[in-house]
Coordinates of C-alpha atoms and ligand atoms in Angstrom, one line a residue:
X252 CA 123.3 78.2 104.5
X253 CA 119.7 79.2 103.5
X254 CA 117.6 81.3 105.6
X255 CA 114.7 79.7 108.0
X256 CA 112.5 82.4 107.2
X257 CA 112.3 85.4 104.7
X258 CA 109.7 87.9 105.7
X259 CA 108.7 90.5 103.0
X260 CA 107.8 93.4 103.7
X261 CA 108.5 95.3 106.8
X262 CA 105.9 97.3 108.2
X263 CA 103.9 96.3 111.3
X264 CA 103.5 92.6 109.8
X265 CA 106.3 91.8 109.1
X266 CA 108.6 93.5 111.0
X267 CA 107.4 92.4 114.7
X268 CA 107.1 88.4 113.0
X269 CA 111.1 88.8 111.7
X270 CA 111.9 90.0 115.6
X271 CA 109.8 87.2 117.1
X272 CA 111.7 84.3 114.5
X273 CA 114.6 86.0 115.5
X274 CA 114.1 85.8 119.3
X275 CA 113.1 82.0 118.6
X276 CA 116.7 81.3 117.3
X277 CA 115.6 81.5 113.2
X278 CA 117.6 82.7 111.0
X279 CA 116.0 85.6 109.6
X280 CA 115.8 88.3 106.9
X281 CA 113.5 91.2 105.6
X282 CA 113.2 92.3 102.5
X283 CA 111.9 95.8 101.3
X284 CA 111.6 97.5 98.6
X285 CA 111.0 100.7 99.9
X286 CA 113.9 103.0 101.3
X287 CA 113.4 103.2 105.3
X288 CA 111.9 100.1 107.1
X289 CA 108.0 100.3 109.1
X290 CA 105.8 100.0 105.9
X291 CA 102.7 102.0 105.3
X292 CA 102.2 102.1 109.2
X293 CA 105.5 104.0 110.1
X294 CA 106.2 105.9 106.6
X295 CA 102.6 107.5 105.4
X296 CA 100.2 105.9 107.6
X297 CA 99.4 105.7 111.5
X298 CA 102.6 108.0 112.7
X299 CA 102.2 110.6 110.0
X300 CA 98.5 111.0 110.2
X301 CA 98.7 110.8 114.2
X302 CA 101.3 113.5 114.5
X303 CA 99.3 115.4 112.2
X304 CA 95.9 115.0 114.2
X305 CA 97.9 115.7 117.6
X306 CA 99.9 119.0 116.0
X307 CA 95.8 120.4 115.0
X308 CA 94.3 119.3 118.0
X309 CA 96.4 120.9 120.1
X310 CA 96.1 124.1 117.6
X311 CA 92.2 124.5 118.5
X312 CA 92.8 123.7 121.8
X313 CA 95.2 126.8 122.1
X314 CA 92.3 128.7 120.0
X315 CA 89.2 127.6 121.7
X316 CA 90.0 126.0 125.2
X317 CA 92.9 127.8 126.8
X318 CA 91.3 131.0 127.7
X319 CA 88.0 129.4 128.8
X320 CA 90.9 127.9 131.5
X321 CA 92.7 131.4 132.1
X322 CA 95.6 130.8 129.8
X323 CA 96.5 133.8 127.6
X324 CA 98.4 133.2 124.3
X325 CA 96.9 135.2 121.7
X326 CA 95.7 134.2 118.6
X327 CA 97.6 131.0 117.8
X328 CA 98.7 130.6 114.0
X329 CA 100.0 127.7 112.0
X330 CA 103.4 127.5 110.2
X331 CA 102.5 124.5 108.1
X332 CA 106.2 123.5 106.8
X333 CA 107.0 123.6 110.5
X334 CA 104.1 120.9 111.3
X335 CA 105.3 118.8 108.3
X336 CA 108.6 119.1 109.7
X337 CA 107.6 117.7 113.2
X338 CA 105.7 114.8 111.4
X339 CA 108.6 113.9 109.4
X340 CA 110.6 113.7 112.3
X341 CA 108.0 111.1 114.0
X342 CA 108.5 108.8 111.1
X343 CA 112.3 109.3 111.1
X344 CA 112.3 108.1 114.8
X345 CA 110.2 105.4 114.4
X346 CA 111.7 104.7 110.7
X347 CA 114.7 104.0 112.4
X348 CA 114.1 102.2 115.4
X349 CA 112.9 99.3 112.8
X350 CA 116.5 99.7 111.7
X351 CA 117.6 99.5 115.0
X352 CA 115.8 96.4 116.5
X353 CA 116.7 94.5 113.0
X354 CA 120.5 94.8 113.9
X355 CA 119.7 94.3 117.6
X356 CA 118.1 90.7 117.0
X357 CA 120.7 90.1 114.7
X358 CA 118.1 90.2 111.3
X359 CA 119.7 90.6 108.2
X360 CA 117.9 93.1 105.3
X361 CA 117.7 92.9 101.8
X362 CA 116.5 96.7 100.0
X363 CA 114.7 95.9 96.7
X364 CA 111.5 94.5 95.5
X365 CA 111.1 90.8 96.4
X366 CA 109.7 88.0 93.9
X367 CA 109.1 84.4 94.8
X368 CA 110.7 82.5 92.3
X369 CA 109.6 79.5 93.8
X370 CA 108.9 78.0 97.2
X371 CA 112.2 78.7 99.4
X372 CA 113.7 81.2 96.5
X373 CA 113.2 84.9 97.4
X374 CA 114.7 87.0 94.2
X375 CA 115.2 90.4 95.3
X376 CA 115.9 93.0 92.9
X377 CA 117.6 96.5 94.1
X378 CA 116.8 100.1 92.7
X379 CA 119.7 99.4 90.1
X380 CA 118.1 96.4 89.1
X381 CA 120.6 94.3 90.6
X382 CA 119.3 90.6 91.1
X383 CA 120.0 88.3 93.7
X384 CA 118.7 85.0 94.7
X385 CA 117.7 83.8 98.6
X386 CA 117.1 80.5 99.9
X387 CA 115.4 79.6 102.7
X388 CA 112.8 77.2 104.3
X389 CA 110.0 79.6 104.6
X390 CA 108.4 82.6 103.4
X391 CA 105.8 85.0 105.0
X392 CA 104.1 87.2 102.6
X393 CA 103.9 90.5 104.2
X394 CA 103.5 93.2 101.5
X395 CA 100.7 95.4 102.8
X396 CA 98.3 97.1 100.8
X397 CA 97.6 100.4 98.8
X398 CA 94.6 102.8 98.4
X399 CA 92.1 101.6 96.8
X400 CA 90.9 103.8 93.1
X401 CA 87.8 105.3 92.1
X402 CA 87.0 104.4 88.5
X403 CA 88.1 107.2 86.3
X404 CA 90.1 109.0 88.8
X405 CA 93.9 108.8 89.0
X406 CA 95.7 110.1 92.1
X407 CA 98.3 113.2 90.7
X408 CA 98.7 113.7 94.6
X409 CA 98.8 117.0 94.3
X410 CA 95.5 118.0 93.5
X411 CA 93.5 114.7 93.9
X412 CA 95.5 112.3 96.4
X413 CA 95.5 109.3 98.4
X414 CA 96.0 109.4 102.1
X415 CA 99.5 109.7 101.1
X416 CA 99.2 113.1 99.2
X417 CA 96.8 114.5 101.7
X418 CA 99.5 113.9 104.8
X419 CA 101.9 115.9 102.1
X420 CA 99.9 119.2 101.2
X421 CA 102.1 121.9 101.3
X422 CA 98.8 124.7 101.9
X423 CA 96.1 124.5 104.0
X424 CA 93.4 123.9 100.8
X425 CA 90.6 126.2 101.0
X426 CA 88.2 123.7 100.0
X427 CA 88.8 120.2 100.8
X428 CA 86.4 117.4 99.3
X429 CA 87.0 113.8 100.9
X430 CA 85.3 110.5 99.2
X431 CA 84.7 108.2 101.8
X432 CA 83.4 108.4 105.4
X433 CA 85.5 106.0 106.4
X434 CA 88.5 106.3 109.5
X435 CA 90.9 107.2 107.2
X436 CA 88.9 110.2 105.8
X437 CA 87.3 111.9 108.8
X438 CA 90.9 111.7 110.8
X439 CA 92.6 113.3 107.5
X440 CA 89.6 115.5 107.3
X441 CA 89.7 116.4 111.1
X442 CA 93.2 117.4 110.4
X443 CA 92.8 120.1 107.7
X444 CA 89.6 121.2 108.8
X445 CA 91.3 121.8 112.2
X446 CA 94.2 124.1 109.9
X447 CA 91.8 126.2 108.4
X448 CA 90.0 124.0 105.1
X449 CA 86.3 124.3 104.7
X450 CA 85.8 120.4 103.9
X451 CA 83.0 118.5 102.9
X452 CA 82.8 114.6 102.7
X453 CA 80.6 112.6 100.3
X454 CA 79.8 108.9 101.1
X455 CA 78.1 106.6 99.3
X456 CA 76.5 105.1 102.1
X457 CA 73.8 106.5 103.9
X458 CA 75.6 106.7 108.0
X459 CA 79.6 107.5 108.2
X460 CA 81.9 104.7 109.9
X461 CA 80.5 101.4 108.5
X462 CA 81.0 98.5 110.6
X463 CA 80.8 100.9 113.6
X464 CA 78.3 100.7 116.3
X465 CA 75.3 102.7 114.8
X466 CA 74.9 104.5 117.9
X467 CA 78.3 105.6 117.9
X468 CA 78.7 106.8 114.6
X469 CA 75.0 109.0 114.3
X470 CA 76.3 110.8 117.5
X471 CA 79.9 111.3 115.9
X472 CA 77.8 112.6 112.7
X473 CA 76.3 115.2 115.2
X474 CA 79.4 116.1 116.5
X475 CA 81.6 116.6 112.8
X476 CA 78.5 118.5 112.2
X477 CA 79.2 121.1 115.3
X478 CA 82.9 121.4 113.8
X479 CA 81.7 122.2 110.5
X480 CA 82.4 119.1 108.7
X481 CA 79.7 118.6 105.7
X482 CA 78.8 115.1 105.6
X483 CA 76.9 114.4 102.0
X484 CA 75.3 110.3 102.5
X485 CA 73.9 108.7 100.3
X486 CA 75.9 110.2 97.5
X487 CA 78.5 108.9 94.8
X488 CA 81.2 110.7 93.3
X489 CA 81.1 110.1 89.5
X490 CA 84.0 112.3 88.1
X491 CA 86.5 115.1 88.8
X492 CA 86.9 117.4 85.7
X493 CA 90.3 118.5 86.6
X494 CA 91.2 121.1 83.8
X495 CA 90.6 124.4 85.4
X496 CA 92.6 126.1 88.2
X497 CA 89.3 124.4 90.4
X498 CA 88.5 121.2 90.4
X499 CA 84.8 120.3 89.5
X500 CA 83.4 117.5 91.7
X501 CA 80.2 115.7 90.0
X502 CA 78.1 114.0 93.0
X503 CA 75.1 111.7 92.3
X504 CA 72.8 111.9 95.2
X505 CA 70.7 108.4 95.5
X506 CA 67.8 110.9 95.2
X507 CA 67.5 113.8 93.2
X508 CA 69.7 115.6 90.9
X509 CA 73.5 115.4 90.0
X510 CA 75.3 118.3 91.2
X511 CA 79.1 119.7 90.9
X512 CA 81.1 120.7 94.4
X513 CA 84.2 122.8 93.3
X514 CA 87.3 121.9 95.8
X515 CA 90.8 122.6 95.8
X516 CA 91.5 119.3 96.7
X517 CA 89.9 115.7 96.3
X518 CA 90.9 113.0 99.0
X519 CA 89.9 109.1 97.5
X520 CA 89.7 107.7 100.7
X521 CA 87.2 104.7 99.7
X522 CA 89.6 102.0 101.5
X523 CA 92.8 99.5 100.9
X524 CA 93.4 97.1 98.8
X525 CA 95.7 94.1 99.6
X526 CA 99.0 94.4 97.7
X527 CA 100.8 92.0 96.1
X528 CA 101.8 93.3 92.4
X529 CA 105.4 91.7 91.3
X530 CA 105.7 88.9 94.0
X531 CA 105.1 86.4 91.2
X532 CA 102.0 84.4 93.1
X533 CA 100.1 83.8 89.5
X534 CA 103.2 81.5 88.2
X535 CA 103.4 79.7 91.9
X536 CA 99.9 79.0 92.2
X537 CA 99.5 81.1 95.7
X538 CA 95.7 81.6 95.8
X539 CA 93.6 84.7 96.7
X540 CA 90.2 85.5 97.0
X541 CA 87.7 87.5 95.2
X542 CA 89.1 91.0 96.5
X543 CA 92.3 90.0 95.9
X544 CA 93.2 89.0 99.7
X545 CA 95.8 86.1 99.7
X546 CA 94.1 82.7 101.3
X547 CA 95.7 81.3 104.0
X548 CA 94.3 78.7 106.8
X549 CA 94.2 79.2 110.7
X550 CA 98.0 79.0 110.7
X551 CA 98.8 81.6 107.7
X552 CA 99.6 78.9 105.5
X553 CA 98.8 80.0 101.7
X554 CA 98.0 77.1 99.1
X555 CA 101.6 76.7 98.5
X556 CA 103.8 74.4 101.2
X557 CA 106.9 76.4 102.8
X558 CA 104.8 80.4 101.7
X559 CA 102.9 82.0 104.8
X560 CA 100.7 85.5 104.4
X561 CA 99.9 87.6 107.3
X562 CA 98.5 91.4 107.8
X563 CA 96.7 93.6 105.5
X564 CA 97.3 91.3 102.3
X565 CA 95.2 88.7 103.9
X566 CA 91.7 89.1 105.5
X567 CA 90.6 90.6 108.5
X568 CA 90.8 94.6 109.7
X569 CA 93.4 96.2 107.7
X570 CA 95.0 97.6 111.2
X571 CA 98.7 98.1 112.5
X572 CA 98.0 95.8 115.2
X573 CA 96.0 92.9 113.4
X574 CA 99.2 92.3 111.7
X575 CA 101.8 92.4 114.5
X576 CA 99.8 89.8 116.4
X577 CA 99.3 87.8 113.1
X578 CA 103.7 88.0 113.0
X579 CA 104.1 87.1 116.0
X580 CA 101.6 84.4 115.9
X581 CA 103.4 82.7 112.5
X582 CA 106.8 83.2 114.1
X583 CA 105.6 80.7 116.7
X584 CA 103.8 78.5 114.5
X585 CA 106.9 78.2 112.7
X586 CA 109.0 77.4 115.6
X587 CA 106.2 74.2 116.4
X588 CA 104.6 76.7 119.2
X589 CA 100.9 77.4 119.3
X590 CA 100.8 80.9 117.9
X591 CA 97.2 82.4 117.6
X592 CA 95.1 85.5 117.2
X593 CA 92.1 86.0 119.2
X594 CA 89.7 87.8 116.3
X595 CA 87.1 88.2 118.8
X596 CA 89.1 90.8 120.5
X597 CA 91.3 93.6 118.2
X598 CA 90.4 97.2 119.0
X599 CA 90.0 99.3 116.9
X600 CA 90.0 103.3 117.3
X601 CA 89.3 106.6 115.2
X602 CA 91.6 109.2 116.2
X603 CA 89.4 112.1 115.7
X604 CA 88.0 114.4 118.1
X605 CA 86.7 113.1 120.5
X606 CA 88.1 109.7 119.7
X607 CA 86.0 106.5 118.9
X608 CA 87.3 103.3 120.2
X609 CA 85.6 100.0 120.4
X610 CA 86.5 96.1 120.6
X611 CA 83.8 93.1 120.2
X612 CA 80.6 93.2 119.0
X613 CA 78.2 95.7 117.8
X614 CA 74.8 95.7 118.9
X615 CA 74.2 95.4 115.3
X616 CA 76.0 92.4 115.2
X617 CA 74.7 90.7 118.0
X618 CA 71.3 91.3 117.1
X619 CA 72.0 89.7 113.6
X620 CA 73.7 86.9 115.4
X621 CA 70.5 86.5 117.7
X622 CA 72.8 86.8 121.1
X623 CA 70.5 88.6 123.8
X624 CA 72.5 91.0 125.6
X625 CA 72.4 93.9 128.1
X626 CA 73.7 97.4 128.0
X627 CA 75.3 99.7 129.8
X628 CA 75.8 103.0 129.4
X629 CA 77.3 105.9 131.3
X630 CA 77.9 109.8 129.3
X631 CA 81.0 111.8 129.9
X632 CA 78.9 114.6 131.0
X633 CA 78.6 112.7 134.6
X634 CA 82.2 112.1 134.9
X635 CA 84.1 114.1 137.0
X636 CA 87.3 114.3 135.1
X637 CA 85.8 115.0 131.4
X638 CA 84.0 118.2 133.2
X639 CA 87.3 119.1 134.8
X640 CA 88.9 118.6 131.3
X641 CA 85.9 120.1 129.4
X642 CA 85.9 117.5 127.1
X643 CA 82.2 115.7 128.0
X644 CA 80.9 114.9 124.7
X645 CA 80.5 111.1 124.5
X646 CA 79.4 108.3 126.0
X647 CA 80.9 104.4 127.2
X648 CA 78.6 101.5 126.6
X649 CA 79.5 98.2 127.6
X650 CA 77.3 94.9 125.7
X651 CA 76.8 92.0 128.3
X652 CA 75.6 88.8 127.4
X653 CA 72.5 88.8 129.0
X654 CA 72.5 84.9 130.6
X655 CA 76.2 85.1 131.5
X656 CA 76.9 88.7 131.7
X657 CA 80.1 88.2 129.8
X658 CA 81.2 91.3 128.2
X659 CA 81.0 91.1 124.4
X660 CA 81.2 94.4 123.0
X661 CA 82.6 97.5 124.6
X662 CA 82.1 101.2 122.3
X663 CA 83.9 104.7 123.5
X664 CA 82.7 107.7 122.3
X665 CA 85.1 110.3 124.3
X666 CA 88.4 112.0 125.1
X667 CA 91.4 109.7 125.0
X668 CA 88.9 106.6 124.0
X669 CA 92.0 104.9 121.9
X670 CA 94.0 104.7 125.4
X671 CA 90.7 103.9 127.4
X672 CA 89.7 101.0 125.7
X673 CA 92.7 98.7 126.4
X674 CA 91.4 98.3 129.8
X675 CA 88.3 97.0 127.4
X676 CA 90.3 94.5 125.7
X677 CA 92.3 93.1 128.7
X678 CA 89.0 92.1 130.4
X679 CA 87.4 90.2 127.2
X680 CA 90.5 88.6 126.7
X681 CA 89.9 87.1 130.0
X682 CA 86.3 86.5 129.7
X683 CA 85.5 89.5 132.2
X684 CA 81.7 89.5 133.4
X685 CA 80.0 93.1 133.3
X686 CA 80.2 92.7 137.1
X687 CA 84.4 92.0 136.7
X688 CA 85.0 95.7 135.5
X689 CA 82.0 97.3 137.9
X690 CA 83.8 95.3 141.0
X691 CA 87.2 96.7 139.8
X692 CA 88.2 99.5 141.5
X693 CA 89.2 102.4 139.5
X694 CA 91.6 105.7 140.3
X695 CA 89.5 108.7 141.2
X696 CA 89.2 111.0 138.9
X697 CA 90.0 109.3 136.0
X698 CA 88.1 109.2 132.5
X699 CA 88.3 105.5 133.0
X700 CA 85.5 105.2 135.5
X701 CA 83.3 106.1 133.0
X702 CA 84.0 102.5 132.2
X703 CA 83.2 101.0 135.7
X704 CA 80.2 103.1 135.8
X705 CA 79.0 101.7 132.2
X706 CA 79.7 97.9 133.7
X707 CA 77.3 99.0 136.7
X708 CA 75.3 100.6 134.3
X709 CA 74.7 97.1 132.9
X710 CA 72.8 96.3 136.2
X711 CA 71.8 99.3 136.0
X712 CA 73.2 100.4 139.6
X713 CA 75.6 103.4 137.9
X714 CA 76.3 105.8 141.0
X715 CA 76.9 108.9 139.3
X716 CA 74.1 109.0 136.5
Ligands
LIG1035 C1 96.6 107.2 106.5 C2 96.6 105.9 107.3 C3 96.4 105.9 108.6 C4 96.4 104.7 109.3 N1 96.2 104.7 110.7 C5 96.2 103.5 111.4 C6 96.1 103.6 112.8 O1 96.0 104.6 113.4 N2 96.1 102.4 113.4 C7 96.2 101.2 112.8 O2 96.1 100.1 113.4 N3 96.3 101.1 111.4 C8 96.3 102.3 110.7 N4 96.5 102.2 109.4 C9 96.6 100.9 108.7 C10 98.0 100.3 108.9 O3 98.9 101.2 108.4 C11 98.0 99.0 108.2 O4 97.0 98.1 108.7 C12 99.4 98.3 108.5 O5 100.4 99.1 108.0 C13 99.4 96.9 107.8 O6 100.7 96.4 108.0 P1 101.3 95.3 107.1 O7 102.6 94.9 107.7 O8 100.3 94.3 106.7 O9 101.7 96.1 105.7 P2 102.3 97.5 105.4 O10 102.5 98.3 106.6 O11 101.5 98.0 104.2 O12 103.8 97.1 104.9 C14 104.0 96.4 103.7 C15 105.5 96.6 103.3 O13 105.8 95.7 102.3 C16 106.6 96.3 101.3 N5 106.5 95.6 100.1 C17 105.4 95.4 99.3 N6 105.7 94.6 98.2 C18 107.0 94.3 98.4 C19 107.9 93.5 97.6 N7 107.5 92.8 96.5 N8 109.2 93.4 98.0 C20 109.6 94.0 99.2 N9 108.8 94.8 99.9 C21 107.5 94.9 99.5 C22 106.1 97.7 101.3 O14 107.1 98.6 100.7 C23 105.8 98.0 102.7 O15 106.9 98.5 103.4 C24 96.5 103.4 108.6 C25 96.7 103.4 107.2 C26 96.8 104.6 106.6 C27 97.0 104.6 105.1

């Protein structure tokens, strides 16, 4: 009996759309071509790199905070292989727990690379290049998406990596360069900065974070500044000449003369491209846009009947949790439900020190939109809890509408911001007012009433600033 739905791919995407098909009484598989389940998220994306930036962080702390708080421990050290190890043993538990809640909801898997031989015919070839054929009613494309290349330079992953290589390096580099300003770059860069690597980042744009709140991201700039991050803007990297022991780095300034940067290591962390290489959507007819993202319509449907697309190989923020609501969301659709993503309201956080965290608009945004709005803002220097914690750099601001007072954007510069701003995203996704979150009573002392006081900030009646 052929399948209702083959999903491939198996990280956040498709995973969490096989378990909700599966909870809706289709008959399910994966496919995945990769060894362990959880895709880029689980394997040598968000887990790795988190347990890596939560391993460091917690290494300065124990060298720069815990005697300003009375705690003696010497002078901490780092035993790298045993920091790899710990990360490895993140992904293993989350690895499997994929594993786990396939067999649970009853979801059978297929290991090998999966081609789309034609609409409701999934071939799936194993590592021994073993064939077999599928059927099933529908397919959802799920297949992720790679780094994206710089022109001229290949990844060894060694020397010059990807994200991939830089979550891999066996020594603490004693020169670091990073391309790209971007999340993935300053978290990676926070990391090895944090181990000892003097690191320097070149972007070709002239602020760090784009599609950040402005504000945001020139106090950030500050702040990677005071941890002795270089930040080179405005700048291209044209070449690595890789022959010597050192690599040479030419930069191009937008102004002024080329120069070389020598570096042990060069991080390409310039973005993602959507992947899709081998699933055969040329000969079907499945058609994508101009950067190579697969086009589907509000309900993921591609431009061939029966083939769905969801997460990173499709438009949209190329984040873990974009594609698990865009799975669960197809599942329904495909079990006549009304499954549906709310775009106006996906978070999205940088997990560097502090962290950035923000979900709506930017006032950038709204001001090209022509939306009149109010702000609110309210530093962590005035809450009572950062200055317990010692961790008051940052600020909240909330964006209100300025006729309805509806909450459209809300930005977190600060310590645990990625945790903070679900509160953020809960109220938008009910339409919360300014006034809402200001009237909501909030735990005492708490980070999060840095939040309330931004929302009375907005009518500018904050208490405590
Ligand atoms: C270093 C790094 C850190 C990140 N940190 C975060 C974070 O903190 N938060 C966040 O939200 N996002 C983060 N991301 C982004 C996040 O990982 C992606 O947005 C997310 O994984 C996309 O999910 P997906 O299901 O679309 O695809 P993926 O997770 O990329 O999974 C695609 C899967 O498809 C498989 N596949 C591909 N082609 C085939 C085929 N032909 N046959 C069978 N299988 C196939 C792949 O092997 C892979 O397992 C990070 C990414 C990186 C690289």
């Amino acid at each position: 009996m052929p399948y209702d739905l083959i999903v491939i791919g198996s990280g956040p995407g498709g995973y969490v759309c096989a378990i909700r098909a599966a909870q809706l009484g289709m008959k399910t598989a994966v496919v995945e071509k990769w060894a362990t389940f959880g895709g880029t998220c689980l394997n040598i994306g968000c887990i790795p790199s988190k347990a890596m930036l939560n391993a460091s962080e917690l290494y300065e702390e124990a060298a720069h905070k815990f005697a300003e708080m009375g705690i003696k421990v010497g002078a901490p050290s780092v035993d790298l292989a045993a920091m790899l190890k710990y990360k490895q043993g993140a992904v293993d538990g989350n690895v499997k727990g994929v594993d786990y809640l396939f067999k649970k909801n009853k979801i059978e898997t297929f290991h090998g690379a999966g081609r789309i031989a034609a609409p409701g015919k999934v071939e799936v070839k194993n590592a021994d290049g073993k064939a077999q054929l599928l059927e099933t009613k529908n397919i959802v494309i799920a297949t992720g998406s790679d780094a994206a290349r710089l022109n001229g330079i290949d990844f060894d992953e060694k020397r010059i990596v990807s994200s991939s290589g830089a979550l891999e390096l066996p020594a603490v580099p004693k020169k670091l360069l990073i391309v790209g300003a971007g999340i993935i770059g300053l978290e990676l860069g926070s990391v090895w900065r944090r181990l000892g690597a003097e690191v320097t980042i070149v972007e070709f744009l002239d602020h760090i974070l784009p599609g950040i709140d402005s504000e945001v991201a020139k106090q950030f700039h500050r702040i990677l500044q005071k941890q002795g991050i270089a930040v080179r803007l405005s700048s291209k990297v044209a070449g690595v000449d890789s022959a010597g022991k050192v690599l040479k780095v030419k930069i191009e300034p937008a102004a002024g003369a080329a120069e070389i940067l020598e570096a042990d290591v060069v991080l390409v962390a310039i973005g993602r491209v959507p992947y899709t290489e081998g699933l055969g959507l040329e000969a079907l007819g499945v058609k994508k846009d101009n950067r190579g993202r697969i086009l589907v319509d509000p309900h993921y449907r591609t431009s061939v009947d029966g083939i769905y697309a969801i997460g990173d190989v499709i438009a949209g923020p190329m984040l873990a949790h974009k594609a698990e609501e865009e799975g669960v969301a197809v599942a329904e659709i495909l079990a006549g439900q009304a499954g549906h993503v709310n775009y106006d309201v996906i978070p999205n956080v940088v997990y560097t020190y502090p962290e950035i965290a923000s979900v709506g608009k930017t006032e950038e945004e709204l001001k090209a939109a022509g939306i009149a709005y109010n702000v609110g803002k309210f530093p962590f220097t005035a809450n009572a809890r950062a200055r317990v914690n010692l961790t008051t750099e940052g600020f909240v601001k909330i964006l209100a509408d300025a006729k309805t007072d509806r909450v459209l954007g809300v930005h977190i510069l600060g310590p645990d911001a990625g945790n903070m701003i679900g509160e953020a995203a809960v109220a938008m996704e009910f339409g919360a007012s300014s006034e809402d979150i200001a009237r909501t009573c909030h735990a005492h002392p708490t980070l999060t009433e840095a939040i309330k006081e931004s929302a009375l900030a907005v009518a500018k009646r904050a208490i405590n600033f």
